[in-house]
Coordinates of C-alpha atoms and ligand atoms in Angstrom, one line a residue:
M1 CA 32.1 -100.8 -17.3
T2 CA 28.7 -99.9 -15.7
G3 CA 26.9 -100.9 -12.6
P4 CA 23.7 -100.0 -10.9
G5 CA 25.2 -96.7 -9.5
R6 CA 26.7 -95.5 -12.8
A7 CA 25.4 -93.1 -15.3
V8 CA 28.6 -92.6 -17.3
P9 CA 29.6 -95.8 -19.0
T10 CA 32.7 -94.8 -21.0
L11 CA 34.9 -91.8 -20.5
L12 CA 38.0 -90.7 -22.3
L13 CA 41.0 -89.6 -20.3
D14 CA 42.0 -86.2 -21.6
Q15 CA 45.7 -85.6 -21.1
A16 CA 46.0 -82.8 -23.7
G17 CA 45.8 -79.8 -21.5
D18 CA 48.6 -77.7 -19.8
D19 CA 47.5 -78.4 -16.2
E20 CA 47.9 -82.2 -15.9
R21 CA 49.3 -83.2 -12.6
L22 CA 47.1 -86.1 -11.5
L23 CA 46.4 -87.2 -15.0
A24 CA 50.0 -86.7 -16.4
A25 CA 50.8 -89.9 -18.2
C26 CA 52.4 -92.0 -15.5
P27 CA 53.1 -95.7 -15.5
T28 CA 50.7 -97.8 -13.5
D29 CA 53.4 -100.2 -12.3
L30 CA 55.3 -99.3 -9.1
A31 CA 58.8 -99.2 -10.6
G32 CA 57.7 -96.7 -13.2
H33 CA 55.7 -94.7 -10.7
R34 CA 58.7 -94.5 -8.3
R35 CA 60.9 -93.1 -11.1
R36 CA 58.6 -90.1 -11.1
H37 CA 57.3 -90.0 -7.5
P38 CA 59.4 -90.5 -4.4
R39 CA 58.3 -92.8 -1.6
P40 CA 56.1 -90.9 0.8
P41 CA 57.1 -90.6 4.5
A42 CA 56.3 -93.7 6.5
P43 CA 53.4 -93.3 9.0
G44 CA 54.3 -93.2 12.7
R45 CA 52.1 -93.6 15.8
Q46 CA 51.8 -89.8 16.3
P47 CA 50.7 -87.0 13.9
D48 CA 53.5 -85.3 11.9
P49 CA 53.4 -81.6 12.6
D50 CA 55.7 -80.5 9.8
L51 CA 53.6 -82.5 7.3
L52 CA 50.4 -81.0 8.7
D53 CA 51.8 -77.5 8.4
A54 CA 52.9 -78.1 4.7
I55 CA 49.4 -79.4 3.9
E56 CA 47.8 -76.4 5.6
R57 CA 50.1 -74.0 3.6
S58 CA 49.1 -75.7 0.3
G59 CA 45.4 -74.7 0.8
L60 CA 44.2 -78.1 -0.4
T61 CA 40.5 -78.6 0.0
G62 CA 38.4 -81.8 -0.4
R63 CA 37.4 -82.9 -3.9
G64 CA 34.7 -85.3 -2.7
G65 CA 31.9 -82.6 -2.8
A66 CA 32.0 -80.3 0.2
G67 CA 35.4 -78.6 -0.4
F68 CA 36.4 -78.7 3.2
P69 CA 40.0 -77.6 4.1
T70 CA 42.0 -80.9 4.2
A71 CA 44.5 -79.8 6.8
Q72 CA 41.7 -78.9 9.2
K73 CA 40.2 -82.4 8.9
L74 CA 43.7 -84.1 9.3
R75 CA 44.3 -82.0 12.4
A76 CA 40.9 -83.1 14.0
V77 CA 41.8 -86.8 13.4
G78 CA 45.4 -86.3 14.6
A79 CA 44.1 -84.7 17.8
A80 CA 41.8 -87.6 18.7
R81 CA 43.1 -90.3 21.0
G82 CA 43.7 -93.9 20.2
P83 CA 44.7 -95.9 17.1
R84 CA 43.6 -94.0 14.0
V85 CA 42.3 -95.2 10.7
V86 CA 42.4 -93.7 7.2
V87 CA 39.6 -94.5 4.7
V88 CA 40.2 -93.9 1.0
N89 CA 36.7 -92.9 -0.2
G90 CA 36.4 -94.4 -3.7
A91 CA 32.6 -95.0 -3.4
E92 CA 31.9 -92.4 -6.1
G93 CA 28.2 -92.5 -5.6
E94 CA 27.5 -89.5 -7.7
P95 CA 26.2 -91.2 -10.9
A96 CA 27.4 -88.5 -13.2
S97 CA 31.0 -88.7 -11.9
G98 CA 33.7 -90.9 -13.3
K99 CA 36.9 -89.1 -12.1
D100 CA 37.6 -91.3 -9.1
R101 CA 37.4 -94.5 -10.9
V102 CA 39.6 -93.1 -13.7
L103 CA 42.2 -92.0 -11.1
L104 CA 42.1 -95.3 -9.3
T105 CA 42.6 -97.2 -12.6
H106 CA 45.2 -94.9 -14.2
A107 CA 47.1 -93.7 -11.2
P108 CA 46.6 -96.2 -8.4
H109 CA 50.0 -95.6 -6.8
L110 CA 49.4 -91.9 -6.6
V111 CA 46.2 -92.5 -4.7
L112 CA 48.0 -95.0 -2.4
D113 CA 50.9 -92.6 -1.9
G114 CA 48.4 -90.0 -0.8
A115 CA 46.8 -92.4 1.7
V116 CA 50.3 -93.1 3.1
V117 CA 50.9 -89.3 3.4
A118 CA 47.5 -88.9 5.2
A119 CA 48.3 -91.8 7.5
A120 CA 51.7 -90.2 8.3
A121 CA 50.1 -86.8 8.9
V122 CA 47.5 -88.0 11.4
G123 CA 49.5 -90.9 12.9
A124 CA 47.4 -93.8 11.6
A125 CA 48.6 -97.4 11.2
R126 CA 45.5 -98.8 9.3
V127 CA 44.3 -97.8 5.8
V128 CA 41.1 -99.0 4.2
V129 CA 40.7 -98.5 0.5
C130 CA 36.9 -98.4 -0.4
V131 CA 36.1 -98.8 -4.1
D132 CA 32.5 -99.0 -5.6
R133 CA 32.0 -102.7 -6.2
S134 CA 30.5 -102.0 -9.7
Q135 CA 34.0 -100.9 -10.8
P136 CA 36.0 -104.1 -11.3
E137 CA 38.8 -102.3 -13.2
A138 CA 39.4 -99.8 -10.5
L139 CA 39.3 -102.6 -7.8
A140 CA 41.7 -104.7 -9.8
A141 CA 44.1 -101.8 -10.3
I142 CA 44.2 -101.1 -6.6
R143 CA 44.6 -104.8 -5.6
T144 CA 47.5 -105.1 -8.1
A145 CA 49.1 -101.9 -6.9
L146 CA 48.9 -103.0 -3.3
A147 CA 50.4 -106.4 -4.1
E148 CA 53.3 -104.6 -5.8
R149 CA 53.8 -102.3 -2.8
A150 CA 54.1 -105.2 -0.2
A151 CA 57.8 -105.1 -0.7
E152 CA 58.0 -101.4 0.2
S153 CA 56.7 -102.2 3.7
D154 CA 55.4 -98.7 4.4
G155 CA 54.3 -99.8 7.9
A156 CA 50.6 -99.4 7.2
A157 CA 48.1 -102.3 7.5
W158 CA 46.1 -102.2 4.3
Q159 CA 42.6 -103.5 3.5
V160 CA 40.5 -103.2 0.3
A161 CA 36.7 -103.1 0.6
A162 CA 34.3 -103.3 -2.4
S163 CA 31.4 -101.0 -1.3
P164 CA 27.7 -101.2 -2.2
S165 CA 26.7 -99.2 -5.3
R166 CA 24.3 -96.8 -3.6
Y167 CA 24.4 -93.0 -3.7
V168 CA 24.7 -92.5 0.1
T169 CA 27.4 -95.2 0.6
G170 CA 30.1 -92.5 0.1
Q171 CA 28.8 -90.3 2.8
S172 CA 31.5 -90.4 5.5
S173 CA 29.4 -91.8 8.4
A174 CA 27.7 -94.3 6.0
I175 CA 30.9 -95.8 4.8
V176 CA 32.3 -95.9 8.3
Q177 CA 29.2 -97.8 9.5
W178 CA 29.4 -100.2 6.6
L179 CA 33.1 -100.9 7.3
G180 CA 32.1 -101.8 10.8
G181 CA 29.7 -104.5 9.5
G182 CA 26.5 -102.4 9.4
P183 CA 24.4 -101.1 6.6
A184 CA 25.9 -98.3 4.3
V185 CA 23.5 -95.6 5.5
P186 CA 24.4 -92.4 7.3
T187 CA 24.5 -92.2 11.1
G188 CA 25.2 -88.6 11.7
V189 CA 28.2 -89.5 13.8
H190 CA 31.5 -87.6 13.0
A191 CA 34.1 -90.1 11.7
H192 CA 36.9 -88.2 13.4
Q193 CA 35.3 -88.8 16.7
R194 CA 33.9 -92.3 16.3
G195 CA 34.8 -93.9 13.0
V196 CA 35.7 -97.4 11.8
D197 CA 35.4 -99.9 14.8
G198 CA 35.0 -96.8 17.0
R199 CA 38.4 -95.4 16.1
P200 CA 39.1 -91.8 15.1
T201 CA 38.9 -92.0 11.3
L202 CA 39.9 -89.8 8.4
V203 CA 37.6 -90.3 5.4
Q204 CA 39.1 -88.6 2.4
N205 CA 38.2 -88.6 -1.3
V206 CA 40.4 -90.5 -3.8
E207 CA 41.3 -87.3 -5.7
T208 CA 42.0 -85.3 -2.6
L209 CA 44.5 -88.0 -1.6
A210 CA 46.2 -88.0 -5.0
H211 CA 46.7 -84.2 -4.6
L212 CA 48.0 -84.8 -1.1
A213 CA 50.8 -87.1 -2.5
L214 CA 51.9 -84.3 -4.7
V215 CA 51.8 -81.7 -2.0
A216 CA 54.1 -83.9 0.1
S217 CA 56.6 -84.5 -2.7
Q218 CA 56.5 -81.2 -4.5
G219 CA 55.7 -78.8 -1.7
P220 CA 52.9 -76.3 -1.0
A221 CA 54.3 -73.5 -3.2
W222 CA 54.4 -75.8 -6.2
F223 CA 50.8 -76.8 -5.5
R224 CA 49.7 -73.2 -5.3
S225 CA 51.4 -72.4 -8.6
L226 CA 48.1 -73.3 -10.4
G227 CA 44.6 -72.3 -9.5
T228 CA 43.5 -69.2 -7.6
V229 CA 44.9 -67.7 -4.4
D230 CA 41.8 -68.8 -2.5
E231 CA 41.3 -72.1 -4.4
P232 CA 44.7 -73.4 -5.3
G233 CA 45.6 -76.4 -7.4
T234 CA 44.0 -78.3 -10.2
T235 CA 40.8 -80.4 -10.1
L236 CA 39.3 -83.2 -12.1
V237 CA 36.1 -82.7 -14.0
T238 CA 33.8 -85.4 -15.5
V239 CA 32.3 -83.7 -18.6
T240 CA 29.4 -85.5 -20.3
G241 CA 26.1 -84.7 -22.1
A242 CA 26.1 -83.0 -25.4
V243 CA 29.9 -82.9 -25.9
A244 CA 31.9 -84.5 -28.7
R245 CA 34.1 -86.6 -26.3
P246 CA 32.7 -87.3 -22.9
S247 CA 35.9 -87.1 -20.8
V248 CA 37.6 -86.7 -17.4
V249 CA 39.7 -83.5 -17.7
E250 CA 42.1 -81.9 -15.3
V251 CA 42.0 -78.1 -15.0
A252 CA 43.4 -75.4 -12.8
L253 CA 40.7 -74.1 -10.4
G254 CA 39.4 -70.8 -11.8
S255 CA 39.6 -72.0 -15.4
P256 CA 36.9 -70.6 -17.8
V257 CA 34.0 -73.1 -18.1
P258 CA 34.2 -72.9 -21.9
D259 CA 37.7 -74.3 -21.8
I260 CA 36.4 -77.4 -19.9
I261 CA 33.7 -77.9 -22.6
R262 CA 36.4 -77.5 -25.3
R263 CA 38.6 -80.1 -23.7
A264 CA 35.8 -82.6 -24.0
G265 CA 35.7 -81.9 -27.8
G266 CA 33.3 -78.9 -27.6
S267 CA 29.5 -79.0 -27.5
S268 CA 28.1 -81.4 -30.1
E269 CA 24.9 -79.3 -30.5
P270 CA 23.5 -76.0 -29.3
L271 CA 23.2 -76.0 -25.5
Q272 CA 20.4 -74.6 -23.2
A273 CA 21.9 -75.4 -19.8
L274 CA 24.7 -76.9 -17.8
L275 CA 24.3 -79.1 -14.8
I276 CA 27.3 -78.3 -12.6
G277 CA 28.4 -80.4 -9.7
G278 CA 26.5 -83.6 -10.6
Y279 CA 23.0 -84.8 -9.9
F280 CA 23.7 -83.4 -6.5
G281 CA 24.4 -80.1 -8.2
T282 CA 22.7 -77.1 -9.9
W283 CA 21.3 -76.2 -13.3
V284 CA 22.7 -73.0 -14.7
D285 CA 21.6 -71.3 -17.9
A286 CA 24.1 -72.2 -20.7
R287 CA 24.9 -68.5 -21.6
A288 CA 25.7 -67.6 -18.0
G289 CA 27.5 -70.9 -17.3
L290 CA 29.8 -70.4 -20.3
Q291 CA 30.9 -67.0 -19.0
A292 CA 31.8 -68.3 -15.6
R293 CA 35.0 -69.6 -14.1
Y294 CA 35.2 -73.1 -12.6
S295 CA 35.7 -72.5 -8.9
R296 CA 33.6 -72.1 -5.9
A297 CA 33.9 -68.3 -6.1
G298 CA 33.4 -68.3 -9.9
L299 CA 30.2 -70.4 -9.8
A300 CA 28.7 -68.9 -6.6
P301 CA 27.0 -66.0 -8.4
L302 CA 25.1 -68.6 -10.4
G303 CA 24.2 -70.4 -7.2
A304 CA 26.4 -73.3 -8.2
G305 CA 29.7 -74.9 -7.1
P306 CA 32.1 -77.6 -8.4
G307 CA 30.5 -80.2 -6.1
A308 CA 31.7 -83.6 -7.1
G309 CA 33.5 -82.2 -10.2
V310 CA 30.9 -82.7 -12.9
V311 CA 29.7 -80.6 -15.9
I312 CA 26.8 -82.0 -18.0
A313 CA 25.9 -80.1 -21.2
L314 CA 22.1 -80.2 -21.8
P315 CA 21.2 -79.7 -25.5
A316 CA 18.6 -77.1 -26.5
T317 CA 16.3 -79.9 -27.8
A318 CA 16.0 -81.6 -24.4
C319 CA 13.3 -80.8 -21.8
G320 CA 14.9 -79.6 -18.5
V321 CA 11.6 -80.3 -16.6
A322 CA 11.5 -83.9 -17.7
E323 CA 15.2 -84.5 -17.1
T324 CA 14.9 -83.0 -13.6
A325 CA 11.8 -85.2 -12.9
R326 CA 13.7 -88.3 -13.8
V327 CA 16.7 -87.4 -11.6
L328 CA 14.4 -86.6 -8.7
A329 CA 12.8 -90.1 -9.1
W330 CA 16.3 -91.5 -8.8
F331 CA 17.1 -89.4 -5.7
A332 CA 13.9 -90.7 -4.1
G333 CA 14.9 -94.3 -4.9
E334 CA 18.3 -93.8 -3.3
S335 CA 17.0 -92.5 0.0
A336 CA 18.1 -94.7 2.9
G337 CA 14.6 -94.3 4.2
Q338 CA 15.7 -93.4 7.7
C339 CA 14.4 -89.8 7.9
G340 CA 10.9 -88.6 7.2
P341 CA 11.7 -85.7 4.9
C342 CA 13.8 -88.0 2.8
A343 CA 11.7 -91.1 3.0
F344 CA 8.3 -89.4 2.4
G345 CA 9.3 -85.9 1.0
L346 CA 11.5 -87.1 -1.9
P347 CA 8.9 -89.5 -3.4
A348 CA 6.3 -86.7 -3.1
L349 CA 8.6 -84.3 -4.9
A350 CA 9.4 -86.8 -7.6
T351 CA 5.8 -87.7 -8.2
A352 CA 4.7 -84.0 -8.5
A353 CA 7.7 -83.3 -10.8
A354 CA 6.8 -86.2 -13.0
E355 CA 3.2 -84.9 -13.2
L356 CA 4.5 -81.5 -14.2
A357 CA 6.8 -83.1 -16.8
R358 CA 3.8 -84.7 -18.5
G359 CA 1.6 -81.6 -18.3
A360 CA -0.7 -83.0 -15.6
A361 CA 0.1 -80.4 -12.9
G362 CA -0.9 -76.8 -12.8
P363 CA 0.5 -73.6 -11.2
A364 CA -0.8 -74.6 -7.8
E365 CA 1.3 -77.8 -7.9
V366 CA 4.4 -75.8 -9.0
D367 CA 3.8 -73.6 -5.9
R368 CA 3.5 -76.8 -3.8
L369 CA 6.7 -78.1 -5.2
R370 CA 8.5 -74.9 -4.1
R371 CA 7.0 -75.1 -0.6
W372 CA 7.8 -78.8 -0.2
A373 CA 11.4 -78.1 -1.2
G374 CA 11.7 -75.5 1.6
E375 CA 10.1 -77.9 4.1
I376 CA 12.5 -80.8 3.3
E377 CA 15.7 -78.9 3.1
G378 CA 18.1 -79.3 6.0
R379 CA 15.9 -81.8 7.8
G380 CA 17.7 -85.1 7.0
A381 CA 20.5 -86.7 9.0
C382 CA 22.6 -86.2 5.9
R383 CA 22.5 -83.8 2.9
H384 CA 20.9 -86.3 0.5
P385 CA 17.5 -84.6 0.4
D386 CA 19.2 -81.2 0.1
G387 CA 20.8 -82.3 -3.1
A388 CA 17.4 -83.1 -4.5
T389 CA 15.9 -79.8 -3.4
A390 CA 18.8 -77.7 -4.8
L391 CA 18.4 -79.4 -8.1
L392 CA 14.7 -78.8 -8.2
R393 CA 15.0 -75.1 -7.2
S394 CA 17.5 -74.5 -9.9
A395 CA 15.4 -76.3 -12.5
L396 CA 12.3 -74.1 -11.6
T397 CA 14.5 -71.0 -12.2
V398 CA 16.6 -72.0 -15.2
F399 CA 13.7 -73.7 -17.0
A400 CA 11.1 -71.2 -15.9
A401 CA 9.6 -70.8 -19.4
D402 CA 9.2 -74.6 -19.8
V403 CA 7.8 -74.9 -16.3
E404 CA 5.1 -72.4 -17.2
A405 CA 4.3 -74.2 -20.5
H406 CA 4.1 -77.5 -18.7
A407 CA 1.9 -76.0 -15.9
G408 CA -0.4 -74.6 -18.6
G409 CA -0.9 -78.2 -19.9
A410 CA 1.4 -77.8 -22.9
P411 CA 4.6 -79.8 -22.3
C412 CA 7.5 -78.7 -24.6
A413 CA 8.5 -80.8 -27.6
G414 CA 11.7 -81.9 -25.7
S415 CA 9.7 -83.9 -23.1
S416 CA 8.8 -86.5 -25.7
R417 CA 12.4 -87.0 -26.9
P418 CA 14.7 -89.7 -25.5
P419 CA 16.3 -88.7 -22.2
A420 CA 19.5 -86.7 -22.4
L421 CA 20.7 -87.5 -18.9
R422 CA 21.3 -91.1 -17.9
V423 CA 19.7 -92.2 -14.7
P424 CA 21.1 -95.4 -13.2
A425 CA 19.0 -98.5 -12.7
P426 CA 17.7 -99.0 -9.2
G427 CA 20.5 -99.6 -6.7
E428 CA 21.4 -102.8 -4.9
G429 CA 21.1 -103.3 -1.1
W430 CA 22.9 -101.5 1.6
R431 CA 25.4 -104.2 2.5
Ligands
LIG1 C1 24.8 -88.2 0.3 C2 26.3 -88.1 0.3 C3 27.0 -88.9 -0.5 C4 28.4 -88.7 -0.6 N1 29.1 -89.6 -1.5 C5 30.5 -89.4 -1.5 C6 31.3 -90.2 -2.4 O1 30.7 -91.1 -3.1 N2 32.6 -90.1 -2.5 C7 33.2 -89.1 -1.7 O2 34.5 -88.9 -1.8 N3 32.5 -88.3 -0.9 C8 31.2 -88.4 -0.8 N4 30.5 -87.6 0.1 C9 31.2 -86.7 0.9 C10 31.7 -87.4 2.2 O3 30.8 -87.4 3.2 C11 33.0 -86.8 2.7 O4 32.7 -85.4 2.9 C12 34.2 -86.9 1.7 O5 34.5 -88.2 1.4 C13 35.4 -86.3 2.4 O6 36.5 -86.3 1.5 P1 37.1 -84.9 1.0 O7 37.3 -84.0 2.2 O8 38.4 -85.4 0.5 O9 36.2 -84.4 -0.1 C14 29.1 -87.8 0.2 C15 28.3 -86.9 1.0 C16 26.9 -87.0 1.0 C17 26.1 -86.1 1.9
LIG2 S1 18.5 -87.8 4.9 FE1 17.9 -89.6 3.6 S2 19.7 -90.5 2.9 FE2 20.3 -89.1 4.6 S3 20.2 -90.4 6.5 FE3 18.2 -89.5 6.3 S4 17.0 -91.0 5.1 FE4 19.1 -91.5 4.8

């Protein structure tokens, strides 16, 4: 199922690896789920210090993009005064990602167990599950799962919210403002200080919560038995582009990148580059990328990171300059238009990149692109413009030879081929 915010229409669920935890075949009905997963601890009015300690020992970090230590976030919300709220962030605005909707659809009870664990850890009585409204299957799975769980009476007040299909909707302050009745645009206010209806709020990615459920039931040592010492556990990766079977796969952090490509059926044609982390990510040369390990530490030497858990394989026949120009145009269209660098800077970047792609910009314009990227970076109220500039910078490096050819007025043959990356149709409104 696709919607305005989606660039990956169909994805297979790969359950053939050795590391499946979240994706291990599990019944979607509650009775079947409970045969494998115990009921999580019921939330009380106060934070649960033992649970917080266990989560800290697990070393779990957020899987929504920033990789922030989960225990630290839970402690900040637990320390705030007043009734607390947990938001399950299933907005999945990154167009190249499909992992959250796959998890919501195939393991809804695991996600909901994780939300209960988070509520117990911080002492929250209210849980809001936000799902991108262009994903009816995921929404239906969550609504059905919640109806089944009514009899378990876990003590939480549940709400399901179908969020606008815009990229910045999933940014934590944007989703909080939208849940309070405002537009789904970032405010810069920290959710743990002033979240939904002014309450201290924990905004946590769907996948992070599913891991949290397993940390609570299996313990931190079990969680650490896969992954690396510094980046423990498994992670979901949406693998698309020039691969035989576009899929969501689950791998231990630190796995070799070629294993991830293999799990998606292997490359379907020779590759020139990988886009790692999503459209909010970084281009890396295919040869270097295929020698790296998939973790923050493993990808850092390439200037990349797992981000939203995406690997896109770019075929050798595609034009990296043209692909990047189209993604930049999408970034510009997704700006909430609140901050100057984003509202004016991104359209300027996108226009200049499009001119370069069609051979209508010279070396001076390439220098200007670099300068503008530096001027825009870090100036928005959220990191939306930084995603665009990071993508652009990596493109100028990884596709340096093509950039030179385009700037010399001779676009490469790939720029007249059909696009390799899907760019979503223009988004809907902010409410
Ligand atoms: C522009 C922008 C868009 C974002 N979109 C999402 C999203 O769709 N889903 C998500 O889980 N996190 C998204 N995030 C990250 C959230 O702000 C927040 O860090 C995350 O939901 C926290 O969950 P985690 O700690 O479990 O990763 C976005 C961040 C930015 C700057
Ligand atoms: S940086 Fe862009 S997306 Fe973020 S708040 Fe400002 S205008 Fe909106």
